[in-house]
PDB file of C-alpha atoms in Angstrom:
ATOM      1  CA  MET A 269     163.086-112.907 196.234  1.00 40.00           C
ATOM      2  CA  GLU A 270     164.394-109.383 196.280  1.00 37.00           C
ATOM      3  CA  THR A 271     166.025-108.096 193.103  1.00 37.00           C
ATOM      4  CA  THR A 272     168.920-105.677 193.211  1.00 37.00           C
ATOM      5  CA  SER A 273     169.446-103.497 190.138  1.00 37.00           C
ATOM      6  CA  SER A 274     173.129-102.911 189.512  1.00 39.00           C
ATOM      7  CA  SER A 275     175.509-103.766 186.699  1.00 42.00           C
ATOM      8  CA  ARG A 276     178.606-103.052 188.728  1.00 49.00           C
ATOM      9  CA  VAL A 277     181.020-105.934 189.062  1.00 53.00           C
ATOM     10  CA  GLY A 278     184.139-106.268 191.194  1.00 50.00           C
ATOM     11  CA  THR A 279     186.980-103.845 190.610  1.00 46.00           C
ATOM     12  CA  GLN A 280     190.355-104.841 189.299  1.00 47.00           C
ATOM     13  CA  PRO A 281     193.063-104.797 191.974  1.00 43.00           C
ATOM     14  CA  ALA A 282     196.197-102.877 191.216  1.00 42.00           C
ATOM     15  CA  ASP A 283     198.484-105.814 191.856  1.00 43.00           C
ATOM     16  CA  ALA A 284     198.580-109.130 190.119  1.00 39.00           C
ATOM     17  CA  THR A 285     198.369-112.335 192.155  1.00 39.00           C
ATOM     18  CA  THR A 286     201.338-112.584 194.494  1.00 38.00           C
ATOM     19  CA  ASP A 287     203.245-115.730 195.163  1.00 41.00           C
ATOM     20  CA  ALA A 288     202.623-117.398 198.496  1.00 37.00           C
ATOM     21  CA  THR A 289     205.613-118.394 200.562  1.00 39.00           C
ATOM     22  CA  THR A 290     205.962-121.971 201.669  1.00 40.00           C
ATOM     23  CA  ASP A 291     208.087-122.809 204.688  1.00 43.00           C
ATOM     24  CA  ALA A 292     210.335-125.783 204.118  1.00 43.00           C
ATOM     25  CA  PRO A 293     209.552-128.753 206.409  1.00 43.00           C
ATOM     26  CA  PRO A 294     212.088-129.522 209.119  1.00 43.00           C
ATOM     27  CA  THR A 295     214.756-131.976 208.115  1.00 44.00           C
ATOM     28  CA  ALA A 296     214.050-135.429 209.458  1.00 44.00           C
ATOM     29  CA  PRO A 297     216.886-137.319 211.196  1.00 43.00           C
ATOM     30  CA  PRO A 298     218.629-139.880 208.984  1.00 43.00           C
ATOM     31  CA  GLN A 299     217.132-143.326 209.077  1.00 43.00           C
ATOM     32  CA  ALA A 300     218.397-146.665 207.882  1.00 42.00           C
ATOM     33  CA  ALA A 301     217.013-147.688 204.522  1.00 41.00           C
ATOM     34  CA  PRO A 302     214.441-150.493 204.708  1.00 41.00           C
ATOM     35  CA  ALA A 303     215.515-153.885 203.494  1.00 42.00           C
ATOM     36  CA  GLN A 304     212.751-153.935 200.874  1.00 41.00           C
ATOM     37  CA  THR A 305     210.608-151.290 199.215  1.00 39.00           C
ATOM     38  CA  ALA A 306     207.028-152.161 198.483  1.00 39.00           C
ATOM     39  CA  PRO A 307     206.354-152.049 194.741  1.00 37.00           C
ATOM     40  CA  GLN A 308     204.257-149.092 193.547  1.00 37.00           C
ATOM     41  CA  GLU A 309     201.997-148.960 190.560  1.00 38.00           C
ATOM     42  CA  HIS A 310     202.982-145.351 189.722  1.00 33.00           C
ATOM     43  CA  PRO A 311     206.341-143.747 190.541  1.00 32.00           C
ATOM     44  CA  GLN A 312     206.227-140.770 192.903  1.00 35.00           C
ATOM     45  CA  LEU A 313     207.671-137.347 192.159  1.00 32.00           C
ATOM     46  CA  PRO A 314     210.945-136.496 193.895  1.00 36.00           C
ATOM     47  CA  GLN A 315     210.306-135.011 197.334  1.00 35.00           C
ATOM     48  CA  GLU A 316     211.835-131.644 196.436  1.00 34.00           C
ATOM     49  CA  ALA A 317     209.584-131.330 193.371  1.00 35.00           C
ATOM     50  CA  ALA A 318     206.466-132.242 195.326  1.00 37.00           C
ATOM     51  CA  ALA A 319     207.273-129.717 198.044  1.00 42.00           C
ATOM     52  CA  ALA A 320     208.033-126.822 195.687  1.00 44.00           C
ATOM     53  CA  PRO A 321     205.442-124.026 195.791  1.00 50.00           C
ATOM     54  CA  VAL A 322     203.287-123.555 192.711  1.00 53.00           C
ATOM     55  CA  PRO A 323     204.447-120.455 190.789  1.00 59.00           C
ATOM     56  CA  ALA A 324     202.079-117.485 190.937  1.00 63.00           C
ATOM     57  CA  VAL A 325     201.816-117.398 187.147  1.00 65.00           C
ATOM     58  CA  ARG A 326     200.791-121.053 187.019  1.00 65.00           C
ATOM     59  CA  ARG A 327     198.098-120.459 189.641  1.00 65.00           C
ATOM     60  CA  ALA A 328     196.853-117.479 187.650  1.00 82.00           C
ATOM     61  CA  VAL A 329     196.615-119.560 184.476  1.00 92.00           C
ATOM     62  CA  GLU A 330     194.539-122.132 186.313  1.00 91.00           C
ATOM     63  CA  GLY A 331     192.066-119.401 187.238  1.00 92.00           C
ATOM     64  CA  TYR A 332     191.723-118.360 183.608  1.00 95.00           C
ATOM     65  CA  LEU A 333     191.251-121.941 182.480  1.00 94.00           C
ATOM     66  CA  ARG A 334     188.247-122.337 184.783  1.00 93.00           C
ATOM     67  CA  ALA A 335     186.270-119.826 182.728  1.00 94.00           C
ATOM     68  CA  ASP A 336     183.654-121.034 180.249  1.00 91.00           C
ATOM     69  CA  PHE A 337     184.119-118.062 177.907  1.00 94.00           C
ATOM     70  CA  PRO A 338     186.988-116.975 175.613  1.00 95.00           C
ATOM     71  CA  TRP A 339     189.664-114.602 176.878  1.00 96.00           C
ATOM     72  CA  TYR A 340     190.958-111.733 174.787  1.00 97.00           C
ATOM     73  CA  GLY A 341     194.239-109.893 174.486  1.00 97.00           C
ATOM     74  CA  LEU A 342     195.985-107.705 171.941  1.00 97.00           C
ATOM     75  CA  ASP A 343     196.336-109.388 168.572  1.00 97.00           C
ATOM     76  CA  ALA A 344     199.523-110.632 166.926  1.00 95.00           C
ATOM     77  CA  ALA A 345     200.443-107.156 165.698  1.00 95.00           C
ATOM     78  CA  PHE A 346     201.602-106.426 169.249  1.00 96.00           C
ATOM     79  CA  THR A 347     205.044-107.970 169.769  1.00 94.00           C
ATOM     80  CA  GLY A 348     205.891-106.762 173.277  1.00 94.00           C
ATOM     81  CA  ALA A 349     205.689-108.421 176.669  1.00 94.00           C
ATOM     82  CA  ARG A 350     202.431-110.045 177.792  1.00 95.00           C
ATOM     83  CA  TRP A 351     201.501-110.823 181.389  1.00 93.00           C
ATOM     84  CA  LEU A 352     198.580-112.108 183.412  1.00 94.00           C
ATOM     85  CA  MET A 353     196.731-110.095 186.015  1.00 92.00           C
ATOM     86  CA  GLN A 354     193.813-111.592 187.944  1.00 89.00           C
ATOM     87  CA  VAL A 355     190.380-113.104 187.468  1.00 93.00           C
ATOM     88  CA  GLY A 356     187.180-112.047 189.247  1.00 91.00           C
ATOM     89  CA  THR A 357     184.588-114.531 190.460  1.00 87.00           C
ATOM     90  CA  GLY A 358     180.918-114.364 191.349  1.00 80.00           C
ATOM     91  CA  ALA A 359     179.158-115.375 194.553  1.00 76.00           C
ATOM     92  CA  ASP A 360     178.993-118.979 193.357  1.00 78.00           C
ATOM     93  CA  GLY A 361     182.726-119.101 192.599  1.00 84.00           C
ATOM     94  CA  SER A 362     182.352-119.007 188.821  1.00 86.00           C
ATOM     95  CA  VAL A 363     184.770-116.842 186.848  1.00 91.00           C
ATOM     96  CA  GLU A 364     183.081-113.668 185.581  1.00 90.00           C
ATOM     97  CA  HIS A 365     185.883-111.440 184.310  1.00 94.00           C
ATOM     98  CA  GLY A 366     189.619-110.932 184.212  1.00 95.00           C
ATOM     99  CA  SER A 367     192.438-108.969 182.619  1.00 95.00           C
ATOM    100  CA  THR A 368     195.564-109.511 180.549  1.00 95.00           C
ATOM    101  CA  GLY A 369     198.411-106.998 180.422  1.00 95.00           C
ATOM    102  CA  HIS A 370     200.616-105.909 177.548  1.00 96.00           C
ATOM    103  CA  GLY A 371     203.811-103.840 177.557  1.00 94.00           C
ATOM    104  CA  ASP A 372     205.306-102.434 180.751  1.00 88.00           C
ATOM    105  CA  GLU A 373     203.816-103.619 184.026  1.00 85.00           C
ATOM    106  CA  PRO A 374     202.488-100.340 185.452  1.00 80.00           C
ATOM    107  CA  SER A 375     202.767 -99.099 189.003  1.00 69.00           C
ATOM    108  CA  ALA A 376     200.473 -96.712 190.843  1.00 60.00           C
ATOM    109  CA  ARG A 377     203.254 -94.154 191.040  1.00 59.00           C
ATOM    110  CA  GLY A 378     204.150 -94.315 187.397  1.00 52.00           C
ATOM    111  CA  GLU A 379     204.250 -91.723 184.672  1.00 53.00           C
ATOM    112  CA  ILE A 380     201.575 -89.492 186.233  1.00 53.00           C
ATOM    113  CA  ALA A 381     203.545 -88.868 189.424  1.00 48.00           C
ATOM    114  CA  THR A 382     207.173 -89.565 188.544  1.00 52.00           C
ATOM    115  CA  GLY A 383     207.494 -88.724 184.873  1.00 52.00           C
ATOM    116  CA  GLU A 384     208.757 -92.232 184.101  1.00 62.00           C
ATOM    117  CA  LYS A 385     207.374 -93.365 180.778  1.00 71.00           C
ATOM    118  CA  GLU A 386     205.180 -96.456 181.008  1.00 79.00           C
ATOM    119  CA  ARG A 387     203.682 -98.012 177.905  1.00 90.00           C
ATOM    120  CA  PHE A 388     200.964-100.508 178.641  1.00 92.00           C
ATOM    121  CA  ALA A 389     197.532-101.687 177.578  1.00 95.00           C
ATOM    122  CA  VAL A 390     195.282-103.922 179.658  1.00 95.00           C
ATOM    123  CA  VAL A 391     192.435-105.901 178.091  1.00 97.00           C
ATOM    124  CA  VAL A 392     189.438-106.737 180.281  1.00 96.00           C
ATOM    125  CA  THR A 393     187.194-109.661 179.296  1.00 97.00           C
ATOM    126  CA  VAL A 394     183.725-109.806 180.879  1.00 95.00           C
ATOM    127  CA  ALA A 395     181.450-112.802 180.433  1.00 92.00           C
ATOM    128  CA  SER A 396     178.078-111.981 178.907  1.00 86.00           C
ATOM    129  CA  ASN A 397     175.924-113.150 181.795  1.00 74.00           C
ATOM    130  CA  PRO A 398     172.132-112.645 181.820  1.00 66.00           C
ATOM    131  CA  LEU A 399     171.764-113.501 185.516  1.00 60.00           C
ATOM    132  CA  ARG A 400     174.186-113.090 188.426  1.00 52.00           C
ATOM    133  CA  ARG A 401     173.579-113.837 192.089  1.00 53.00           C
ATOM    134  CA  SER A 402     174.113-111.031 194.580  1.00 51.00           C
ATOM    135  CA  GLY A 403     176.968-111.384 197.038  1.00 51.00           C
ATOM    136  CA  ASP A 404     174.713-112.376 199.940  1.00 54.00           C
ATOM    137  CA  GLY A 405     172.730-114.818 197.828  1.00 54.00           C
ATOM    138  CA  THR A 406     169.398-113.133 198.523  1.00 51.00           C
ATOM    139  CA  GLY A 407     168.843-111.552 195.126  1.00 47.00           C
ATOM    140  CA  VAL A 408     170.085-111.210 191.586  1.00 47.00           C
ATOM    141  CA  LEU A 409     172.027-108.543 189.750  1.00 52.00           C
ATOM    142  CA  GLU A 410     171.164-107.367 186.281  1.00 56.00           C
ATOM    143  CA  ALA A 411     173.027-108.770 183.320  1.00 67.00           C
ATOM    144  CA  THR A 412     176.604-107.800 182.605  1.00 79.00           C
ATOM    145  CA  SER A 413     176.876-105.308 179.767  1.00 87.00           C
ATOM    146  CA  VAL A 414     179.245-103.020 177.921  1.00 91.00           C
ATOM    147  CA  SER A 415     178.917-100.696 180.912  1.00 92.00           C
ATOM    148  CA  SER A 416     180.339-103.461 183.098  1.00 91.00           C
ATOM    149  CA  ALA A 417     183.414-103.620 180.875  1.00 93.00           C
ATOM    150  CA  ALA A 418     183.706 -99.823 180.840  1.00 93.00           C
ATOM    151  CA  TRP A 419     183.478 -99.709 184.639  1.00 91.00           C
ATOM    152  CA  LEU A 420     186.195-102.324 185.115  1.00 92.00           C
ATOM    153  CA  ALA A 421     188.457-100.613 182.596  1.00 93.00           C
ATOM    154  CA  GLY A 422     187.933 -97.164 184.085  1.00 90.00           C
ATOM    155  CA  SER A 423     188.522 -98.259 187.662  1.00 88.00           C
ATOM    156  CA  GLY A 424     191.508-100.335 186.552  1.00 88.00           C
ATOM    157  CA  LEU A 425     193.183 -97.302 184.997  1.00 89.00           C
ATOM    158  CA  LEU A 426     192.608 -95.303 188.171  1.00 83.00           C
ATOM    159  CA  ALA A 427     194.258 -98.023 190.243  1.00 82.00           C
ATOM    160  CA  TYR A 428     197.476 -97.287 188.316  1.00 81.00           C
ATOM    161  CA  SER A 429     197.177 -93.499 188.524  1.00 74.00           C
ATOM    162  CA  TRP A 430     198.565 -91.091 191.072  1.00 64.00           C
ATOM    163  CA  PRO A 431     198.148 -87.341 190.463  1.00 63.00           C
ATOM    164  CA  VAL A 432     201.249 -85.182 190.618  1.00 57.00           C
ATOM    165  CA  GLN A 433     202.139 -83.896 194.104  1.00 61.00           C
ATOM    166  CA  MET A 434     199.343 -85.825 195.818  1.00 58.00           C
ATOM    167  CA  ASP A 435     200.266 -87.131 199.242  1.00 60.00           C
ATOM    168  CA  HIS A 436     199.664 -90.845 199.731  1.00 60.00           C
ATOM    169  CA  THR A 437     197.367 -90.106 202.708  1.00 69.00           C
ATOM    170  CA  LEU A 438     194.976 -88.292 200.357  1.00 64.00           C
ATOM    171  CA  ARG A 439     195.042 -90.811 197.529  1.00 60.00           C
ATOM    172  CA  ASP A 440     192.443 -93.145 199.045  1.00 67.00           C
ATOM    173  CA  ASP A 441     189.873 -90.348 199.201  1.00 68.00           C
ATOM    174  CA  TRP A 442     190.761 -89.245 195.687  1.00 57.00           C
ATOM    175  CA  LEU A 443     190.524 -92.820 194.410  1.00 63.00           C
ATOM    176  CA  ASP A 444     187.080 -93.303 195.974  1.00 71.00           C
ATOM    177  CA  GLN A 445     185.801 -90.118 194.360  1.00 66.00           C
ATOM    178  CA  GLN A 446     187.280 -90.865 190.952  1.00 66.00           C
ATOM    179  CA  THR A 447     186.082 -94.479 191.013  1.00 66.00           C
ATOM    180  CA  GLU A 448     182.523 -93.328 191.632  1.00 74.00           C
ATOM    181  CA  ALA A 449     182.893 -90.863 188.759  1.00 72.00           C
ATOM    182  CA  ALA A 450     184.163 -93.701 186.546  1.00 73.00           C
ATOM    183  CA  TRP A 451     181.063 -95.709 187.445  1.00 73.00           C
ATOM    184  CA  GLU A 452     178.774 -92.820 186.493  1.00 81.00           C
ATOM    185  CA  LEU A 453     180.602 -92.414 183.179  1.00 81.00           C
ATOM    186  CA  ALA A 454     180.321 -96.143 182.470  1.00 83.00           C
ATOM    187  CA  ASP A 455     176.590 -95.949 183.069  1.00 84.00           C
ATOM    188  CA  ALA A 456     176.207 -93.209 180.426  1.00 87.00           C
ATOM    189  CA  LEU A 457     178.096 -94.497 177.383  1.00 91.00           C
ATOM    190  CA  ASP A 458     175.976 -92.374 175.056  1.00 91.00           C
ATOM    191  CA  GLY A 459     177.020 -89.195 176.863  1.00 90.00           C
ATOM    192  CA  GLU A 460     179.278 -86.481 175.528  1.00 91.00           C
ATOM    193  CA  GLU A 461     182.262 -87.797 177.478  1.00 91.00           C
ATOM    194  CA  TRP A 462     182.475 -90.752 175.081  1.00 95.00           C
ATOM    195  CA  SER A 463     183.256 -90.977 171.387  1.00 96.00           C
ATOM    196  CA  THR A 464     183.285 -94.057 169.140  1.00 96.00           C
ATOM    197  CA  LEU A 465     186.249 -95.929 167.741  1.00 95.00           C
ATOM    198  CA  SER A 466     186.299 -98.887 165.333  1.00 97.00           C
ATOM    199  CA  LEU A 467     188.927-101.529 166.111  1.00 97.00           C
ATOM    200  CA  PRO A 468     189.419-105.092 164.857  1.00 97.00           C
ATOM    201  CA  VAL A 469     188.273-107.991 167.050  1.00 96.00           C
ATOM    202  CA  ASP A 470     189.294-111.352 165.597  1.00 95.00           C
ATOM    203  CA  GLY A 471     189.796-109.462 162.349  1.00 94.00           C
ATOM    204  CA  GLU A 472     186.285-107.979 162.291  1.00 94.00           C
ATOM    205  CA  PRO A 473     185.725-104.207 162.661  1.00 95.00           C
ATOM    206  CA  THR A 474     183.985-103.571 165.980  1.00 96.00           C
ATOM    207  CA  VAL A 475     182.650-100.313 167.394  1.00 96.00           C
ATOM    208  CA  PHE A 476     183.910 -99.313 170.852  1.00 97.00           C
ATOM    209  CA  HIS A 477     183.009 -96.500 173.216  1.00 97.00           C
ATOM    210  CA  TYR A 478     186.177 -94.505 173.847  1.00 97.00           C
ATOM    211  CA  ARG A 479     187.340 -91.686 176.084  1.00 94.00           C
ATOM    212  CA  GLU A 480     190.623 -90.093 177.106  1.00 94.00           C
ATOM    213  CA  SER A 481     191.740 -88.351 180.296  1.00 87.00           C
ATOM    214  CA  GLU A 482     194.976 -87.086 181.800  1.00 83.00           C
ATOM    215  CA  PHE A 483     195.507 -90.576 183.209  1.00 84.00           C
ATOM    216  CA  GLY A 484     195.166 -92.491 179.938  1.00 90.00           C
ATOM    217  CA  TRP A 485     192.427 -93.926 177.755  1.00 95.00           C
ATOM    218  CA  VAL A 486     189.513 -96.301 178.307  1.00 95.00           C
ATOM    219  CA  LEU A 487     187.344 -98.151 175.808  1.00 95.00           C
ATOM    220  CA  ALA A 488     184.565-100.738 175.932  1.00 96.00           C
ATOM    221  CA  GLY A 489     182.523-102.774 173.445  1.00 96.00           C
ATOM    222  CA  SER A 490     181.041-106.190 172.752  1.00 92.00           C
ATOM    223  CA  THR A 491     182.189-109.080 170.593  1.00 90.00           C
ATOM    224  CA  GLY A 492     180.333-111.686 168.590  1.00 82.00           C
ATOM    225  CA  SER A 493     181.715-114.435 170.830  1.00 82.00           C
ATOM    226  CA  GLY A 494     179.602-113.831 173.917  1.00 83.00           C
ATOM    227  CA  VAL A 495     181.853-111.498 175.896  1.00 94.00           C
ATOM    228  CA  HIS A 496     182.200-107.775 176.492  1.00 95.00           C
ATOM    229  CA  LEU A 497     185.616-106.184 176.135  1.00 97.00           C
ATOM    230  CA  GLY A 498     187.104-103.288 178.025  1.00 97.00           C
ATOM    231  CA  ALA A 499     190.609-101.896 177.746  1.00 97.00           C
ATOM    232  CA  TYR A 500     192.712 -99.166 179.271  1.00 95.00           C
ATOM    233  CA  GLY A 501     196.223 -97.945 178.731  1.00 94.00           C
ATOM    234  CA  ARG A 502     198.797 -95.215 178.843  1.00 91.00           C
ATOM    235  CA  GLY A 503     201.727 -94.446 176.576  1.00 90.00           C
ATOM    236  CA  MET A 504     200.294 -96.641 173.796  1.00 92.00           C
ATOM    237  CA  SER A 505     197.817 -95.290 171.270  1.00 94.00           C
ATOM    238  CA  ALA A 506     194.425 -96.984 171.339  1.00 96.00           C
ATOM    239  CA  TYR A 507     193.935 -96.175 167.654  1.00 95.00           C
ATOM    240  CA  GLY A 508     196.462 -98.727 166.475  1.00 92.00           C
ATOM    241  CA  ILE A 509     195.527-101.764 168.552  1.00 96.00           C
ATOM    242  CA  GLY A 510     193.417-104.825 167.770  1.00 97.00           C
ATOM    243  CA  PHE A 511     192.061-107.714 169.820  1.00 97.00           C
ATOM    244  CA  SER A 512     191.955-111.474 169.350  1.00 97.00           C
ATOM    245  CA  ALA A 513     190.908-114.489 171.385  1.00 96.00           C
ATOM    246  CA  ILE A 514     193.743-116.106 173.318  1.00 96.00           C
ATOM    247  CA  GLY A 515     194.301-119.632 172.110  1.00 92.00           C
ATOM    248  CA  ASP A 516     197.373-120.398 174.211  1.00 91.00           C
ATOM    249  CA  PHE A 517     198.420-118.708 177.433  1.00 93.00           C
ATOM    250  CA  ALA A 518     202.065-119.648 176.919  1.00 91.00           C
ATOM    251  CA  ALA A 519     202.770-116.143 175.618  1.00 91.00           C
ATOM    252  CA  TYR A 520     201.530-114.725 178.962  1.00 92.00           C
ATOM    253  CA  GLU A 521     203.690-116.936 181.195  1.00 73.00           C
TER     254      GLU A 521
END
């Protein structure tokens, strides 16, 4: 079996899961009620409740709950808004990584291009996985690592960045170039582009690789609970944040 050497995992899309529209069924003509109704062991839901589309947030939560590893977000010291983004899956359909958002929901044309102040931090959780199947099923990819978390965080920040005075027709080329640069930086965490920063994870000091750019900041590290953590943000200082495992997703709904 051929082995492919790469720690790159899927990029984070700029948009969270969107809600699917459901066309209402045509109204049936009125019918006379039957003389008798057969008894049922369990009562059925009202028709309008059964036909209602599942909210996008609820579907997103279900994706997170399929994971067999703990998810992380900012700890209780952060009191702002929390929101779900999207999970990433492997070739076999298993959940490999995902992100949770905190603060303002950013847009691609945010502070960088418009001057509007956005304050957000996104936490990326990556399962510590020693063996991953390649997309075509013919080989394996090397284990996920801190570099995987750094790559997802770096590319995620770029997805919400738009340089000043850049025409939208040029942004795709710029994004491709910068994403490749982010990958190279993630693969060299001991390089001069990175410094170290100690932040609490579940109350324990943890060392992260950290870098800043004109678009915001990115950091990546590992926890003692079997996952790698990445994070990126803008308008919020990385020096004052902490991370904790998410016990209840109610705060993100």
